[in-house]
Amino acid sequence: MLASNRSASIWGGFLLAALGAAFCAWAAIAPSESLCVSTGCSLYSNLTIWGLPLWWYGTGAFSLLALFCIFGKQGAARGFAWLMLAADTALLALMALTAPCAACLVVAALIAGAFVAIPGEPRRDRQQRISILLLVWGGLFFANGAALATERMGTWNLTGPENAPVTLYFSPSCPACRQAITALAGAAPDTVAYRPVAENDDDILAIEQMRRAIEQGASVADALRKAVETPEAPAMSLYEQARLRWKLLRNKARVLSTGADRLPVMLMAGMPRLPFGHGADGTATTAPASSQPARPAAPQQGPSTPVQGQAGKPAPAPTGQDTPLPFLTNDFAGCGQTPSSNATCN
């Protein structure tokens, strides 16, 4: 039982400290998949200090705070909660500069709740310092929460799987984007995810026209060609317009987060299997003579890196022009990626 006659005022702090200790202990022993709902969770899951994960430090800190509350050490509990809040403020600043961690924000909320629940000494100078710390903590917590919400909203694919090894951000009014889509026209269906970005109001109508054409079975290249050559003004309600604009805004925000300032932007995860290159002994190998000839591809313009394909060795690009973007297959190698024959990285 709580031993002090002032114990009733710190019951809330004790309950929050006990909850925080339980949560940190669970996070320390639970599979990482149950916690990693954001980039920061994966980033900090293996972070250790002197070989011990941060979650165990959190378990110990919350447990000590709970003991202070149990024995009625209100001043010690308040001071220790202040130290925990200061340390958490530093962690929130680190996350604000890198990536937000959803589980860490839960712990942060428990620390701040315990700090507020445990009353402090009525000293004006101390209260002023504490208020400044809590204000800084609140600003960093809000910034991380906003970043986490933005990340969890994700992006919108016009077509293609979410986990496609190649992602292309494009705009219908961008000539280089149209060339890139033409070059990717023969790619395997599960290889490329197409994410549109609107540069103007006409792009919004063109993207909606493309979306309806794709729903009717047209390919991305054919839908884009039709939207450019014979533009239409699809009838859209205010709700449909707002919903489409919101999706396109999320895509544009993701493009800007990569640091790119022009389109198209191509992101690639893994490396496509090549029919030529170097063998295990370092000797050069070539594709068999019966391999399929290279498919013609329009030159790519923009900051993206050309990707080598599996349909034969592409012809060298003429001097002064961008390297053409060859045919892609769905045979991508990467750490733990399919197909199962691919070696995984240790």
Short mmCIF file of C-alpha atoms in Angstrom, two decimals:
data_model
loop_
_atom_site.label_atom_id
_atom_site.label_comp_id
_atom_site.label_asym_id
_atom_site.label_seq_id
_atom_site.Cartn_x
_atom_site.Cartn_y
_atom_site.Cartn_z
CA MET A 1 0.00 0.00 0.00
CA LEU A 2 1.02 3.58 -0.43
CA ALA A 3 2.69 4.61 2.83
CA SER A 4 2.55 8.43 2.95
CA ASN A 5 -0.34 10.64 4.00
CA ARG A 6 0.21 12.43 0.68
CA SER A 7 -0.06 9.17 -1.21
CA ALA A 8 -3.50 9.89 -2.65
CA SER A 9 -2.05 12.71 -4.76
CA ILE A 10 0.43 10.40 -6.53
CA TRP A 11 -1.83 7.41 -7.21
CA GLY A 12 -2.17 8.53 -10.80
CA GLY A 13 1.60 8.71 -11.20
CA PHE A 14 1.96 5.21 -9.77
CA LEU A 15 -0.61 3.73 -12.15
CA LEU A 16 1.00 5.40 -15.19
CA ALA A 17 4.47 4.29 -14.07
CA ALA A 18 3.27 0.70 -13.65
CA LEU A 19 1.64 0.80 -17.07
CA GLY A 20 4.84 2.22 -18.58
CA ALA A 21 6.98 -0.51 -17.02
CA ALA A 22 4.63 -3.20 -18.34
CA PHE A 23 4.59 -1.69 -21.83
CA CYS A 24 8.40 -1.38 -22.01
CA ALA A 25 8.85 -4.96 -20.77
CA TRP A 26 6.40 -6.22 -23.37
CA ALA A 27 8.15 -4.22 -26.10
CA ALA A 28 11.51 -5.68 -25.08
CA ILE A 29 10.37 -9.30 -25.45
CA ALA A 30 7.67 -8.99 -28.14
CA PRO A 31 8.48 -9.71 -31.80
CA SER A 32 9.59 -6.61 -33.67
CA GLU A 33 6.77 -7.06 -36.20
CA SER A 34 4.21 -6.31 -33.48
CA LEU A 35 5.78 -2.89 -32.84
CA CYS A 36 7.10 -1.74 -36.20
CA VAL A 37 4.23 0.28 -37.58
CA SER A 38 6.47 3.17 -38.64
CA THR A 39 9.94 3.78 -40.02
CA GLY A 40 11.27 4.89 -36.66
CA CYS A 41 10.23 1.63 -34.99
CA SER A 42 12.45 -0.32 -37.38
CA LEU A 43 15.21 2.26 -37.00
CA TYR A 44 15.35 2.13 -33.21
CA SER A 45 14.35 -1.50 -32.60
CA ASN A 46 17.99 -2.63 -32.41
CA LEU A 47 19.36 0.45 -30.65
CA THR A 48 21.26 -0.55 -27.51
CA ILE A 49 23.32 1.14 -24.81
CA TRP A 50 26.12 -1.00 -23.38
CA GLY A 51 24.55 -4.00 -25.07
CA LEU A 52 21.12 -3.53 -23.48
CA PRO A 53 18.06 -2.46 -25.53
CA LEU A 54 16.49 0.87 -24.64
CA TRP A 55 13.25 -0.87 -23.70
CA TRP A 56 14.88 -2.45 -20.65
CA TYR A 57 16.12 0.95 -19.52
CA GLY A 58 12.57 2.19 -19.83
CA THR A 59 11.32 -0.77 -17.79
CA GLY A 60 13.81 0.00 -15.04
CA ALA A 61 13.06 3.73 -15.01
CA PHE A 62 9.29 3.26 -14.80
CA SER A 63 9.72 0.60 -12.11
CA LEU A 64 11.86 2.93 -9.99
CA LEU A 65 9.31 5.71 -10.41
CA ALA A 66 6.56 3.32 -9.31
CA LEU A 67 8.59 2.44 -6.18
CA PHE A 68 8.98 6.11 -5.29
CA CYS A 69 5.23 6.47 -5.54
CA ILE A 70 4.56 3.33 -3.52
CA PHE A 71 6.63 4.54 -0.58
CA GLY A 72 5.25 8.06 -0.74
CA LYS A 73 8.50 9.75 -1.83
CA GLN A 74 6.70 12.53 -3.60
CA GLY A 75 9.70 14.83 -4.01
CA ALA A 76 11.93 12.02 -5.31
CA ALA A 77 9.17 10.82 -7.64
CA ARG A 78 8.64 14.32 -9.02
CA GLY A 79 12.37 14.88 -9.54
CA PHE A 80 12.87 11.50 -11.18
CA ALA A 81 9.87 12.08 -13.46
CA TRP A 82 11.48 15.40 -14.43
CA LEU A 83 14.70 13.57 -15.38
CA MET A 84 12.72 11.03 -17.41
CA LEU A 85 10.89 13.84 -19.20
CA ALA A 86 14.20 15.59 -19.98
CA ALA A 87 15.69 12.37 -21.40
CA ASP A 88 12.54 11.73 -23.42
CA THR A 89 12.71 15.29 -24.80
CA ALA A 90 16.19 14.52 -26.14
CA LEU A 91 14.89 11.29 -27.71
CA LEU A 92 11.97 13.14 -29.29
CA ALA A 93 14.42 15.66 -30.77
CA LEU A 94 16.44 12.78 -32.27
CA MET A 95 13.28 11.25 -33.76
CA ALA A 96 12.24 14.62 -35.17
CA LEU A 97 15.54 14.75 -37.06
CA THR A 98 15.30 11.14 -38.28
CA ALA A 99 12.00 9.24 -38.20
CA PRO A 100 9.09 8.96 -35.74
CA CYS A 101 8.62 5.81 -33.65
CA ALA A 102 5.03 4.99 -32.75
CA ALA A 103 5.90 2.84 -29.72
CA CYS A 104 8.29 5.51 -28.45
CA LEU A 105 5.49 8.08 -28.62
CA VAL A 106 3.35 5.83 -26.42
CA VAL A 107 6.14 5.75 -23.83
CA ALA A 108 6.57 9.52 -24.17
CA ALA A 109 2.88 10.09 -23.43
CA LEU A 110 3.11 7.87 -20.32
CA ILE A 111 6.16 9.76 -19.05
CA ALA A 112 4.48 13.13 -19.52
CA GLY A 113 1.29 11.83 -17.92
CA ALA A 114 3.17 10.61 -14.85
CA PHE A 115 5.05 13.90 -14.62
CA VAL A 116 1.84 15.92 -14.66
CA ALA A 117 0.04 13.55 -12.28
CA ILE A 118 2.72 13.75 -9.56
CA PRO A 119 2.43 17.17 -7.88
CA GLY A 120 5.57 19.19 -7.37
CA GLU A 121 6.81 21.63 -4.76
CA PRO A 122 5.18 25.08 -4.90
CA ARG A 123 8.33 26.93 -5.91
CA ARG A 124 7.85 29.53 -8.61
CA ASP A 125 11.34 29.27 -10.10
CA ARG A 126 11.13 25.48 -10.27
CA GLN A 127 7.67 25.58 -11.78
CA GLN A 128 8.89 27.99 -14.45
CA ARG A 129 11.75 25.70 -15.46
CA ILE A 130 9.41 22.73 -15.52
CA SER A 131 6.89 24.60 -17.66
CA ILE A 132 9.57 25.41 -20.23
CA LEU A 133 10.66 21.76 -20.35
CA LEU A 134 7.08 20.57 -20.76
CA LEU A 135 6.50 23.14 -23.50
CA VAL A 136 9.56 21.97 -25.44
CA TRP A 137 8.50 18.36 -24.95
CA GLY A 138 5.00 19.13 -26.22
CA GLY A 139 6.30 20.81 -29.36
CA LEU A 140 8.57 17.88 -30.20
CA PHE A 141 5.81 15.38 -29.42
CA PHE A 142 3.41 17.19 -31.77
CA ALA A 143 6.05 17.32 -34.53
CA ASN A 144 6.69 13.58 -34.25
CA GLY A 145 2.98 12.82 -34.13
CA ALA A 146 2.38 14.85 -37.29
CA ALA A 147 5.27 13.10 -39.06
CA LEU A 148 3.91 9.70 -37.99
CA ALA A 149 0.43 10.56 -39.25
CA THR A 150 1.88 11.69 -42.59
CA GLU A 151 3.86 8.47 -42.92
CA ARG A 152 0.92 6.25 -42.03
CA MET A 153 -1.32 7.93 -44.62
CA GLY A 154 0.95 6.44 -47.26
CA THR A 155 0.75 7.03 -50.98
CA TRP A 156 -1.69 6.21 -53.76
CA ASN A 157 -0.99 3.85 -56.64
CA LEU A 158 -2.82 4.42 -59.88
CA THR A 159 -1.97 0.82 -60.65
CA GLY A 160 0.56 -1.73 -59.50
CA PRO A 161 1.19 -3.47 -56.16
CA GLU A 162 2.21 -1.56 -53.04
CA ASN A 163 5.39 -3.61 -52.65
CA ALA A 164 6.48 -3.38 -56.29
CA PRO A 165 10.28 -3.35 -56.68
CA VAL A 166 10.05 -0.29 -58.95
CA THR A 167 7.96 2.80 -58.18
CA LEU A 168 7.49 5.55 -60.75
CA TYR A 169 6.19 9.00 -59.80
CA PHE A 170 4.95 10.78 -62.92
CA SER A 171 2.82 13.63 -64.18
CA PRO A 172 0.74 13.47 -67.39
CA SER A 173 2.02 16.91 -68.46
CA CYS A 174 5.68 15.87 -68.09
CA PRO A 175 7.25 14.78 -71.44
CA ALA A 176 10.04 12.84 -69.69
CA CYS A 177 7.40 11.02 -67.63
CA ARG A 178 5.57 9.96 -70.76
CA GLN A 179 8.82 8.60 -72.20
CA ALA A 180 9.51 6.68 -69.01
CA ILE A 181 6.04 5.11 -69.04
CA THR A 182 6.49 4.16 -72.70
CA ALA A 183 9.80 2.54 -71.82
CA LEU A 184 8.16 0.59 -68.99
CA ALA A 185 5.19 -0.48 -71.10
CA GLY A 186 6.48 -4.05 -71.44
CA ALA A 187 7.41 -4.52 -67.79
CA ALA A 188 5.92 -7.40 -65.84
CA PRO A 189 2.59 -6.43 -64.22
CA ASP A 190 3.83 -6.91 -60.65
CA THR A 191 7.09 -5.02 -61.23
CA VAL A 192 6.09 -1.36 -61.37
CA ALA A 193 3.82 0.78 -59.21
CA TYR A 194 2.65 3.97 -60.93
CA ARG A 195 2.00 6.92 -58.63
CA PRO A 196 0.67 10.08 -60.31
CA VAL A 197 1.51 13.62 -59.23
CA ALA A 198 -0.50 16.64 -60.37
CA GLU A 199 1.49 19.68 -61.45
CA ASN A 200 -1.61 21.66 -62.44
CA ASP A 201 -5.41 21.37 -62.62
CA ASP A 202 -5.28 19.83 -66.09
CA ASP A 203 -3.21 16.98 -64.64
CA ILE A 204 -5.99 16.21 -62.18
CA LEU A 205 -8.50 15.73 -65.01
CA ALA A 206 -5.97 13.68 -67.01
CA ILE A 207 -5.24 11.43 -64.04
CA GLU A 208 -8.94 10.83 -63.46
CA GLN A 209 -9.34 10.03 -67.16
CA MET A 210 -6.43 7.59 -66.89
CA ARG A 211 -7.90 5.98 -63.78
CA ARG A 212 -11.21 5.28 -65.51
CA ALA A 213 -9.49 3.92 -68.61
CA ILE A 214 -7.34 1.58 -66.50
CA GLU A 215 -10.45 0.35 -64.67
CA GLN A 216 -11.83 -0.59 -68.10
CA GLY A 217 -8.74 -2.68 -68.86
CA ALA A 218 -6.42 -0.23 -70.62
CA SER A 219 -2.70 -0.27 -69.88
CA VAL A 220 -1.01 2.69 -68.24
CA ALA A 221 0.75 3.64 -71.47
CA ASP A 222 -2.49 3.48 -73.50
CA ALA A 223 -4.44 5.39 -70.84
CA LEU A 224 -1.80 8.11 -70.74
CA ARG A 225 -1.65 8.36 -74.53
CA LYS A 226 -5.42 8.76 -74.73
CA ALA A 227 -5.45 11.38 -71.94
CA VAL A 228 -2.78 13.41 -73.77
CA GLU A 229 -4.03 13.06 -77.33
CA THR A 230 -7.80 13.26 -76.66
CA PRO A 231 -8.23 14.95 -73.30
CA GLU A 232 -11.64 14.86 -71.71
CA ALA A 233 -13.24 16.49 -68.69
CA PRO A 234 -14.66 13.60 -66.65
CA ALA A 235 -17.69 14.50 -64.58
CA MET A 236 -16.67 14.53 -60.93
CA SER A 237 -18.56 15.52 -57.81
CA LEU A 238 -17.00 17.87 -55.28
CA TYR A 239 -16.37 14.91 -53.00
CA GLU A 240 -14.61 12.95 -55.76
CA GLN A 241 -12.47 15.96 -56.63
CA ALA A 242 -11.48 16.51 -53.01
CA ARG A 243 -10.68 12.84 -52.54
CA LEU A 244 -8.51 12.71 -55.67
CA ARG A 245 -6.69 15.91 -54.76
CA TRP A 246 -5.94 14.47 -51.33
CA LYS A 247 -4.45 11.31 -52.85
CA LEU A 248 -2.33 13.32 -55.27
CA LEU A 249 -1.18 15.63 -52.49
CA ARG A 250 0.10 12.63 -50.53
CA ASN A 251 2.06 11.44 -53.57
CA LYS A 252 3.54 14.88 -54.08
CA ALA A 253 4.55 15.08 -50.44
CA ARG A 254 6.36 11.75 -50.75
CA VAL A 255 8.23 12.98 -53.85
CA LEU A 256 9.35 16.12 -52.04
CA SER A 257 10.48 14.04 -49.06
CA THR A 258 12.95 12.23 -51.32
CA GLY A 259 14.65 15.55 -52.11
CA ALA A 260 13.76 15.40 -55.82
CA ASP A 261 12.83 18.65 -57.55
CA ARG A 262 11.71 17.27 -60.91
CA LEU A 263 9.78 14.40 -62.45
CA PRO A 264 9.87 11.54 -63.18
CA VAL A 265 11.19 10.01 -59.97
CA MET A 266 11.93 6.30 -60.00
CA LEU A 267 12.60 4.35 -56.82
CA MET A 268 13.95 0.79 -57.01
CA ALA A 269 14.28 -1.85 -54.29
CA GLY A 270 16.50 -4.80 -55.14
CA MET A 271 18.38 -5.50 -58.35
CA PRO A 272 16.93 -7.20 -61.45
CA ARG A 273 18.61 -10.40 -62.54
CA LEU A 274 20.93 -9.74 -65.47
CA PRO A 275 21.55 -12.12 -68.37
CA PHE A 276 25.10 -10.83 -68.59
CA GLY A 277 27.72 -9.52 -66.23
CA HIS A 278 30.45 -11.27 -64.23
CA GLY A 279 30.51 -14.80 -62.99
CA ALA A 280 31.59 -16.00 -59.59
CA ASP A 281 35.21 -16.28 -60.78
CA GLY A 282 35.19 -12.67 -62.03
CA THR A 283 35.10 -13.62 -65.73
CA ALA A 284 32.65 -11.85 -67.98
CA THR A 285 29.56 -13.74 -69.05
CA THR A 286 27.14 -13.00 -71.84
CA ALA A 287 23.57 -13.88 -72.60
CA PRO A 288 23.01 -16.99 -74.72
CA ALA A 289 22.62 -16.44 -78.44
CA SER A 290 19.02 -17.65 -78.31
CA SER A 291 18.01 -15.05 -75.73
CA GLN A 292 15.21 -12.69 -76.60
CA PRO A 293 16.42 -9.54 -78.34
CA ALA A 294 16.26 -6.26 -76.49
CA ARG A 295 12.99 -4.38 -76.69
CA PRO A 296 13.19 -0.84 -77.98
CA ALA A 297 12.84 1.80 -75.28
CA ALA A 298 12.47 5.53 -75.38
CA PRO A 299 15.22 7.51 -73.72
CA GLN A 300 14.66 8.47 -70.12
CA GLN A 301 14.94 12.04 -68.93
CA GLY A 302 15.05 13.13 -65.34
CA PRO A 303 17.05 12.24 -62.26
CA SER A 304 16.17 8.55 -62.12
CA THR A 305 18.80 5.87 -62.64
CA PRO A 306 18.26 3.52 -65.62
CA VAL A 307 17.49 -0.09 -64.69
CA GLN A 308 18.96 -3.07 -66.51
CA GLY A 309 16.55 -5.76 -67.65
CA GLN A 310 16.58 -9.42 -68.50
CA ALA A 311 15.54 -9.37 -72.12
CA GLY A 312 19.01 -9.17 -73.57
CA LYS A 313 21.81 -6.64 -73.51
CA PRO A 314 20.51 -3.15 -74.33
CA ALA A 315 22.13 -1.24 -77.12
CA PRO A 316 24.44 1.58 -75.98
CA ALA A 317 22.90 5.02 -75.97
CA PRO A 318 24.11 7.55 -78.55
CA THR A 319 26.58 10.10 -77.32
CA GLY A 320 24.95 13.07 -75.62
CA GLN A 321 21.66 11.25 -74.86
CA ASP A 322 20.33 9.60 -71.71
CA THR A 323 20.70 5.85 -71.35
CA PRO A 324 17.54 4.06 -72.51
CA LEU A 325 15.38 2.32 -69.94
CA PRO A 326 15.23 -1.36 -70.94
CA PHE A 327 12.61 -4.01 -70.31
CA LEU A 328 11.99 -5.06 -66.70
CA THR A 329 10.98 -8.51 -65.48
CA ASN A 330 9.60 -9.55 -62.11
CA ASP A 331 12.79 -11.43 -61.25
CA PHE A 332 14.29 -9.08 -58.70
CA ALA A 333 17.00 -10.12 -56.26
CA GLY A 334 17.23 -8.65 -52.80
CA CYS A 335 17.57 -9.45 -49.12
CA GLY A 336 14.75 -11.83 -48.31
CA GLN A 337 12.86 -11.03 -51.52
CA THR A 338 11.15 -13.37 -53.93
CA PRO A 339 11.64 -15.46 -55.97
CA SER A 340 12.70 -18.06 -53.44
CA SER A 341 15.72 -19.00 -55.54
CA ASN A 342 17.30 -15.63 -54.79
CA ALA A 343 19.95 -15.66 -52.11
CA THR A 344 19.19 -13.65 -49.00
CA CYS A 345 21.62 -11.26 -47.34
CA ASN A 346 23.08 -12.13 -43.99
#
